[in-house]
Short mmCIF file of C-alpha atoms and ligand atoms in Angstrom, two decimals:
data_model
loop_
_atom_site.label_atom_id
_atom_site.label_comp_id
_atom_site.label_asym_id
_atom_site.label_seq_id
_atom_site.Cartn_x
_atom_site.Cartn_y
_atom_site.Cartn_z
CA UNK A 1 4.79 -15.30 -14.25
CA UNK A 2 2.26 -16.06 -11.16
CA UNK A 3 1.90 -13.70 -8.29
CA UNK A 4 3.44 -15.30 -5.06
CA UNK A 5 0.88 -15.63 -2.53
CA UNK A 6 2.06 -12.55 -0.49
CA UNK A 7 1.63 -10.34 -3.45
CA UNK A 8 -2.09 -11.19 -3.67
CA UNK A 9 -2.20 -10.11 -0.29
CA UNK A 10 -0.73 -6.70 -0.64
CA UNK A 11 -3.32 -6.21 -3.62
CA UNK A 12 -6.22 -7.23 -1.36
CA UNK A 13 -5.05 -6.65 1.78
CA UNK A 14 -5.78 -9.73 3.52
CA UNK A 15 -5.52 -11.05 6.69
CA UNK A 16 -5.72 -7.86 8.43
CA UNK A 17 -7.26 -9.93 10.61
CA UNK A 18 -4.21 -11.06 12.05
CA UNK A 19 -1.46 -8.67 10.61
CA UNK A 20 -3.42 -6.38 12.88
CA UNK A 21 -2.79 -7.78 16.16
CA UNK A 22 0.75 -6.56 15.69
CA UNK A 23 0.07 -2.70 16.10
CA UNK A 24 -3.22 -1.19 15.28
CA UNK A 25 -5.40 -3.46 17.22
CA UNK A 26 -4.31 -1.58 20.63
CA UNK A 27 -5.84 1.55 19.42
CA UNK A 28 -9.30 0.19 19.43
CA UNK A 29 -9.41 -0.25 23.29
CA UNK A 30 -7.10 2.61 23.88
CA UNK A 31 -10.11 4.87 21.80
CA UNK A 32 -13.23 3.25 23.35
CA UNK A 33 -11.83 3.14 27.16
CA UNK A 34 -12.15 6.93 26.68
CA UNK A 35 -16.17 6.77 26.31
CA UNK A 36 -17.60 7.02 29.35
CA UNK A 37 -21.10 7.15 28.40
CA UNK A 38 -22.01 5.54 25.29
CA UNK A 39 -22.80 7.15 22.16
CA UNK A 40 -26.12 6.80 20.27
CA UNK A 41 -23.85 7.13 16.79
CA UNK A 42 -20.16 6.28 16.46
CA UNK A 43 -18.86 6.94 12.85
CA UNK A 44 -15.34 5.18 12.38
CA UNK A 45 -13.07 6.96 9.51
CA UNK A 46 -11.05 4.13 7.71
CA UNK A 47 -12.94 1.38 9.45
CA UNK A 48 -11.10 -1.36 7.80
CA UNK A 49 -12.46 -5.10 8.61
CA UNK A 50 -14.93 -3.62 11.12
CA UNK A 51 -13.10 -4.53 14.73
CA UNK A 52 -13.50 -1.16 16.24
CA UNK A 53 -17.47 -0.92 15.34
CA UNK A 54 -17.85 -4.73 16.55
CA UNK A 55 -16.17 -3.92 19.62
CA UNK A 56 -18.25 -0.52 20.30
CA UNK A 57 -21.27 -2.42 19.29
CA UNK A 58 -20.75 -5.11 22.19
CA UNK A 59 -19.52 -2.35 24.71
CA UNK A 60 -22.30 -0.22 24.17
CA UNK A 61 -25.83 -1.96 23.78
CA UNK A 62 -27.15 1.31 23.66
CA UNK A 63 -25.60 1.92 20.58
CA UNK A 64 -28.31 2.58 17.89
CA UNK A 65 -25.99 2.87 14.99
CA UNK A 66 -22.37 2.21 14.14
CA UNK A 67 -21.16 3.58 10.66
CA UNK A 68 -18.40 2.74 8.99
CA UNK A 69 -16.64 4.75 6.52
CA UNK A 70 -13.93 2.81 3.97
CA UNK A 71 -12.28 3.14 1.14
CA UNK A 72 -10.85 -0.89 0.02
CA UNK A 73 -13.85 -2.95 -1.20
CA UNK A 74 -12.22 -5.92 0.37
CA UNK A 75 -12.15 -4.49 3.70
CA UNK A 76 -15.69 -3.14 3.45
CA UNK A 77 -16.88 -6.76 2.39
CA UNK A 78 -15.21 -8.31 5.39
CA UNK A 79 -16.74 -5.66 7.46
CA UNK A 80 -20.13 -6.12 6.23
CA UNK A 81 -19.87 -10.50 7.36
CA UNK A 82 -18.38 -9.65 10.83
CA UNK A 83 -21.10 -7.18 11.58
CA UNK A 84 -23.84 -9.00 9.53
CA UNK A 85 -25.37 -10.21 13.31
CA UNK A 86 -26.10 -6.75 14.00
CA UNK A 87 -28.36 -5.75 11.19
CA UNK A 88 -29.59 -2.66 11.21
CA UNK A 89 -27.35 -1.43 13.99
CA UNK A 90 -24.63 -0.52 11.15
CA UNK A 91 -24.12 1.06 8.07
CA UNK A 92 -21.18 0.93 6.01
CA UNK A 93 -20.33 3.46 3.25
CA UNK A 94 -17.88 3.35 0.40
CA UNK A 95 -15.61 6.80 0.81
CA UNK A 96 -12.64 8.03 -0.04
CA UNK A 97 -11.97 10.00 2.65
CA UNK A 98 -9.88 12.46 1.02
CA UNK A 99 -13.02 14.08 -0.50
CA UNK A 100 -15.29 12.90 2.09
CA UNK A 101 -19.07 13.53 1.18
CA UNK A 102 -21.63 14.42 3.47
CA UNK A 103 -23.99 12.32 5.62
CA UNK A 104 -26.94 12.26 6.77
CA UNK A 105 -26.06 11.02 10.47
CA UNK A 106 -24.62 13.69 13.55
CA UNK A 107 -22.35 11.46 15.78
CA UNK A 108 -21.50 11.60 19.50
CA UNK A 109 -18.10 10.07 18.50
CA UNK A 110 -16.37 9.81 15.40
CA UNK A 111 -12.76 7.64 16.17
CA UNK A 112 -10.17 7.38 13.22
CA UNK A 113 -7.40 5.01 13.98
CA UNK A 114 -4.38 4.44 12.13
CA UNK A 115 -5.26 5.90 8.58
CA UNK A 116 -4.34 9.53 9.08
CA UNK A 117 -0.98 8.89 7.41
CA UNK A 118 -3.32 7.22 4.24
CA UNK A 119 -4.72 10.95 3.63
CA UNK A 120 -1.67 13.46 3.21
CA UNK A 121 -1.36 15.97 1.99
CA UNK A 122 -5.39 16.31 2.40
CA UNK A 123 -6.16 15.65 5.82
CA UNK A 124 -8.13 19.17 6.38
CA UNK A 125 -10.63 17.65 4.63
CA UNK A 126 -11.36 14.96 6.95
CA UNK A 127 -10.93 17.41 9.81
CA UNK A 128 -14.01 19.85 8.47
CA UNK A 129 -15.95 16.76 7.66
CA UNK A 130 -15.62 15.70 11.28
CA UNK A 131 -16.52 18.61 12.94
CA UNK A 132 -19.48 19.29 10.78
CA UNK A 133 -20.81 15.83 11.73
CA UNK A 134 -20.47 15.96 15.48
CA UNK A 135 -23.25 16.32 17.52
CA UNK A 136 -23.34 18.95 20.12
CA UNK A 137 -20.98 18.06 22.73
CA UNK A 138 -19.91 15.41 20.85
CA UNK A 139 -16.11 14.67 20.39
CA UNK A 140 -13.62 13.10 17.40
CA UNK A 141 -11.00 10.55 18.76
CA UNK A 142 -8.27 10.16 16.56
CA UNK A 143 -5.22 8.22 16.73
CA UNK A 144 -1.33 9.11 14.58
CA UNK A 145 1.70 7.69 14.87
CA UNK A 146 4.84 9.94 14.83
CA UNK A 147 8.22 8.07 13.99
CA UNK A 148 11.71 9.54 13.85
CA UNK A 149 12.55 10.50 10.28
CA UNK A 150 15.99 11.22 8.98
CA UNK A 151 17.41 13.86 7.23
CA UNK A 152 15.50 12.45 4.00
CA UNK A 153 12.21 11.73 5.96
CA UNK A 154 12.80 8.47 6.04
CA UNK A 155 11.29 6.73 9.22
CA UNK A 156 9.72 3.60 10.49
CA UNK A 157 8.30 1.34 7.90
CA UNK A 158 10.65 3.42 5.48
CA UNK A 159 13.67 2.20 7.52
CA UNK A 160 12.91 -1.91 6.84
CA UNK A 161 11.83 -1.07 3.20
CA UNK A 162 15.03 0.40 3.11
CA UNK A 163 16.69 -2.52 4.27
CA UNK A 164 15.28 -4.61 1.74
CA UNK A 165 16.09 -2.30 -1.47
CA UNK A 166 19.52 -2.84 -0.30
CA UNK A 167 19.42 -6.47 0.41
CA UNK A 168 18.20 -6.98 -3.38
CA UNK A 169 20.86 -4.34 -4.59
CA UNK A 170 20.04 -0.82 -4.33
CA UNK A 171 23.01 1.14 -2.49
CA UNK A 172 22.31 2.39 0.83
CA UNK A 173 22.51 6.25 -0.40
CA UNK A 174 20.40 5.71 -3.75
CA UNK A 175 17.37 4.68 -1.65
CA UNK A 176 15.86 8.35 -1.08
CA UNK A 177 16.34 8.90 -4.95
CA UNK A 178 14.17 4.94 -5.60
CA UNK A 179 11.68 6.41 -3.38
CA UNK A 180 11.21 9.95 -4.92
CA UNK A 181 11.42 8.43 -8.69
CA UNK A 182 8.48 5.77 -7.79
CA UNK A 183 6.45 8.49 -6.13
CA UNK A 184 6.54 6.89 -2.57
CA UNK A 185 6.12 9.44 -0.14
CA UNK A 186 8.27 8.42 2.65
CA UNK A 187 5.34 7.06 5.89
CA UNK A 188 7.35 9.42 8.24
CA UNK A 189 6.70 12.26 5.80
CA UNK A 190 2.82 11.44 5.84
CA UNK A 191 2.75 10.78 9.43
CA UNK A 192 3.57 14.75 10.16
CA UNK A 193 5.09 15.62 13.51
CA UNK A 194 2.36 16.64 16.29
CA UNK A 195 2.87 20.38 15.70
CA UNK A 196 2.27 20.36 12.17
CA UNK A 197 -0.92 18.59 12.49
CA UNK A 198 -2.49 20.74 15.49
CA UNK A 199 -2.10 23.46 12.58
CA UNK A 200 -3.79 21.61 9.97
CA UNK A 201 -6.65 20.66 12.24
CA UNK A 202 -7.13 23.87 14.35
CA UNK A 203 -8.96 26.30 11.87
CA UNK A 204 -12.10 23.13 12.48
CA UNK A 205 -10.99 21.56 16.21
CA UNK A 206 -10.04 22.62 19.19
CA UNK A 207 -7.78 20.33 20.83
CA UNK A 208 -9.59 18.88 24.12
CA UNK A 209 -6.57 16.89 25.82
CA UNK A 210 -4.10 14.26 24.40
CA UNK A 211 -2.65 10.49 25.89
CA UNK A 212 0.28 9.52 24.37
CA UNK A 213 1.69 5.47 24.61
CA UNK A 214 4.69 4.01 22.70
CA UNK A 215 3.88 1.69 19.89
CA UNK A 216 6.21 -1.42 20.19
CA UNK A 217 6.09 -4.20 17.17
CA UNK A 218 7.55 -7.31 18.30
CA UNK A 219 7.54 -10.79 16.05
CA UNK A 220 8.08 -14.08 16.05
CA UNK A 221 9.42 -15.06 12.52
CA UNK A 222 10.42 -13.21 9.81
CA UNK A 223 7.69 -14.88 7.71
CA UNK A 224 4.65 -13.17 10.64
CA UNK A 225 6.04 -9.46 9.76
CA UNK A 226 6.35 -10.21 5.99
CA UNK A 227 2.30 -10.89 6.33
CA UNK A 228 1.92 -7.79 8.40
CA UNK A 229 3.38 -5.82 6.11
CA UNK A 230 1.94 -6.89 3.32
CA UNK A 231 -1.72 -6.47 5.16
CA UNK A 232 -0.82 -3.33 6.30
CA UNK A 233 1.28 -1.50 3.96
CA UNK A 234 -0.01 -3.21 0.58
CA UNK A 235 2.03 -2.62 -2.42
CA UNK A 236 2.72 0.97 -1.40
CA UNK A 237 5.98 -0.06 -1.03
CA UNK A 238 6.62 -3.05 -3.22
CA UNK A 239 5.81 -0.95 -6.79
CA UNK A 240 9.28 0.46 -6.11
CA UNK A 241 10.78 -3.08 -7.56
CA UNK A 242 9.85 -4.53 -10.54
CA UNK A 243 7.35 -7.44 -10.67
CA UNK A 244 9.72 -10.13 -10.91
CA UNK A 245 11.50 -9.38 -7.68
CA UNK A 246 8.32 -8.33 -5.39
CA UNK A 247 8.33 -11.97 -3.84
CA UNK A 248 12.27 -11.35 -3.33
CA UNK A 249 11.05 -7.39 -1.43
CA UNK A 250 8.48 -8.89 0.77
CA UNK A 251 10.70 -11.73 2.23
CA UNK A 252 13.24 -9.29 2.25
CA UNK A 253 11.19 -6.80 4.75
CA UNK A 254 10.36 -10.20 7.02
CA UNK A 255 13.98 -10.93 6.92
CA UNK A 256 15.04 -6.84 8.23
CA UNK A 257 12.20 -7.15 10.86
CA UNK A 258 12.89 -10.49 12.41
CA UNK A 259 17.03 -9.54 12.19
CA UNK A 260 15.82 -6.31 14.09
CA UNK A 261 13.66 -8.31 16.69
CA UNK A 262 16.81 -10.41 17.16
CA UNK A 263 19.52 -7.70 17.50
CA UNK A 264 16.91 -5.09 19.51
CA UNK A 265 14.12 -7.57 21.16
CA UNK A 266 12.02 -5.67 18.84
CA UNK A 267 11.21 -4.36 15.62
CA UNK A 268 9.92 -0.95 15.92
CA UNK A 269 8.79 1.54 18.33
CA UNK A 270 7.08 4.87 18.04
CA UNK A 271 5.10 7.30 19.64
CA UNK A 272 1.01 7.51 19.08
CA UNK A 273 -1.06 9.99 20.23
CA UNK A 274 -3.98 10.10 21.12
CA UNK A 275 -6.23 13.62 19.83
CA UNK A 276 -9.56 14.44 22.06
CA UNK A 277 -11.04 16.98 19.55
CA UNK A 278 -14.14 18.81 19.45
CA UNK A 279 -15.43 21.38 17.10
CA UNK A 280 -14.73 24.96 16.71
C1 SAM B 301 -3.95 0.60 8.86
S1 SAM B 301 -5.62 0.41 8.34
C2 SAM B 301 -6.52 0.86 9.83
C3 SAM B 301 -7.88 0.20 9.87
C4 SAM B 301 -8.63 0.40 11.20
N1 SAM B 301 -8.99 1.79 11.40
C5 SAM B 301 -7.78 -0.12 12.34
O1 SAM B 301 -7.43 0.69 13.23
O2 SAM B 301 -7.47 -1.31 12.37
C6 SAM B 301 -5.89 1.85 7.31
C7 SAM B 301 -7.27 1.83 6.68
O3 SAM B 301 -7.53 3.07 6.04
C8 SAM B 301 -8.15 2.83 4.80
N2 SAM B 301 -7.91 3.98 3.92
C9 SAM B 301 -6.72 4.42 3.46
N3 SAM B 301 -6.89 5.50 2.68
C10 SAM B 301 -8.23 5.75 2.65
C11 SAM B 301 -9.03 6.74 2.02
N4 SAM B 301 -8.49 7.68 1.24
N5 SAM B 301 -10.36 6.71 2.22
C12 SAM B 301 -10.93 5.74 3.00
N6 SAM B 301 -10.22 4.78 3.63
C13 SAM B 301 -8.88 4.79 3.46
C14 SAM B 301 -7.47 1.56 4.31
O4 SAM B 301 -8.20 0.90 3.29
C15 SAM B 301 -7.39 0.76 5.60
O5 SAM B 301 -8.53 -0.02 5.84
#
């Protein structure tokens, strides 16, 4: 049996590009409208297809190098063509930043947007590796989202892959049980509240301040937030069916999300914060 074009997407996660516009795009600008000098370093945590360093890279001319830490060789390749004009400005590393390895490079500003989630139950790591690579004075912008979860921990993206386990046959109440067999930690689980993760990160940062803004997802066709998902989420999700119905699951999520957007005027919503953090 052939993979449906969707499911090569989840394994490569394309066309972030455009899935991103959706929800994690807005976090750049949020993160770099905080600089108000620029930095001569920026490291990026989880720096995906490269937007955030591009757009730091314009903002800043005095900029003298933008690093990019990723784990997903496909992202890292895109990254590397989008920020090819800019030579030696940028380095990209291969990391997996759940056992980060040291650098050689002290930043002014080290941003992490929308991969904390990625890196439970481990994040500590990340948040020593941060503050022994700050600069003096410098300080670690970092952006988590913080859906509702039910009494299972279920919670935003859980609640549309929910939807579709049901819509190809799972009952309602066996869904927490599909999850916990296929060792798929619910996203509202990794996601943490806000208390819970100002005690993971205080024994290496001190909290400076915090902004916080409502995520909203709205789309325009079922087919748009199948894509998104599928760019964002991969197959975290879609291992929980068997390969013969995966091209069934992804419509499936478009179809929850777009009879959401119709019934609510919008798919999701959830809080993000925004962490100013600087080293103990
Ligand atoms: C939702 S994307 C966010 C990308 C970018 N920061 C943005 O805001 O658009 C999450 C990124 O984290 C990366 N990632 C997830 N787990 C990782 C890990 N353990 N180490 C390094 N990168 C990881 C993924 O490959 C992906 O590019």
């Amino acid at each position: 049996m052939t993979a449906s074009a969707v499911e090569i997407q989840s394994r490569t996660l394309a066309g972030y590009a455009d899935a991103s516009r959706l929800r994690q795009v807005q976090d750049r600008d949020w993160v770099l409208d905080q600089l108000t000098t620029a930095p001569q370093t920026l490291i990026d945590l989880g720096s995906g297809i490269g937007q955030l360093l591009q757009a730091a890279l314009e903002r800043f001319p005095g900029l003298r190098l933008a690093v990019g830490l990723e784990r997903s060789e496909h992202r890292l390749a895109e990254a590397a063509e989008r920020l090819r004009p800019y030579g030696a400005r940028v380095a990209l590393h291969r990391a997996d930043l759940t056992v980060p390895e040291p650098l050689p490079h002290r930043a002014e500003v080290i941003t992490q947007t929308s991969v904390l989630h990625w890196l439970h139950p481990d994040e500590e790591r990340i948040f020593a590796w941060a503050a022994a690579h700050l600069a003096p004075g410098g300080r670690f912008l970092l952006t988590t989202y913080h859906p509702a979860r039910d009494a299972h921990g279920l919670g935003g993206e859980d609640e549309l892959v929910r939807d579709a386990l049901v819509a190809l046959g799972t009952p309602q109440d066996a869904v927490p049980g599909v999850f916990e067999r296929g060792g798929v930690l619910p996203i509202a689980v990794r996601t943490r509240t806000t208390d819970d993760l100002a005690r993971v990160l205080g024994p290496h940062l001190a909290v400076d301040g915090h902004l916080e803004r409502d995520a909203v997802v709205t789309v325009e066709s079922a087919e748009q937030y199948e894509h998104f998902h599928a760019a964002t989420f991969g197959d975290y999700y879609s291992r929980l069916v068997p390969a013969e119905q995966r091209a069934a699951f992804f419509r499936a999520v478009g179809e929850s999300a777009w009879r959401r957007q119709r019934e609510r005027g919008h798919v999701s919503h959830m809080p993000v914060r925004l962490w100013q953090l600087t080293p103990r």
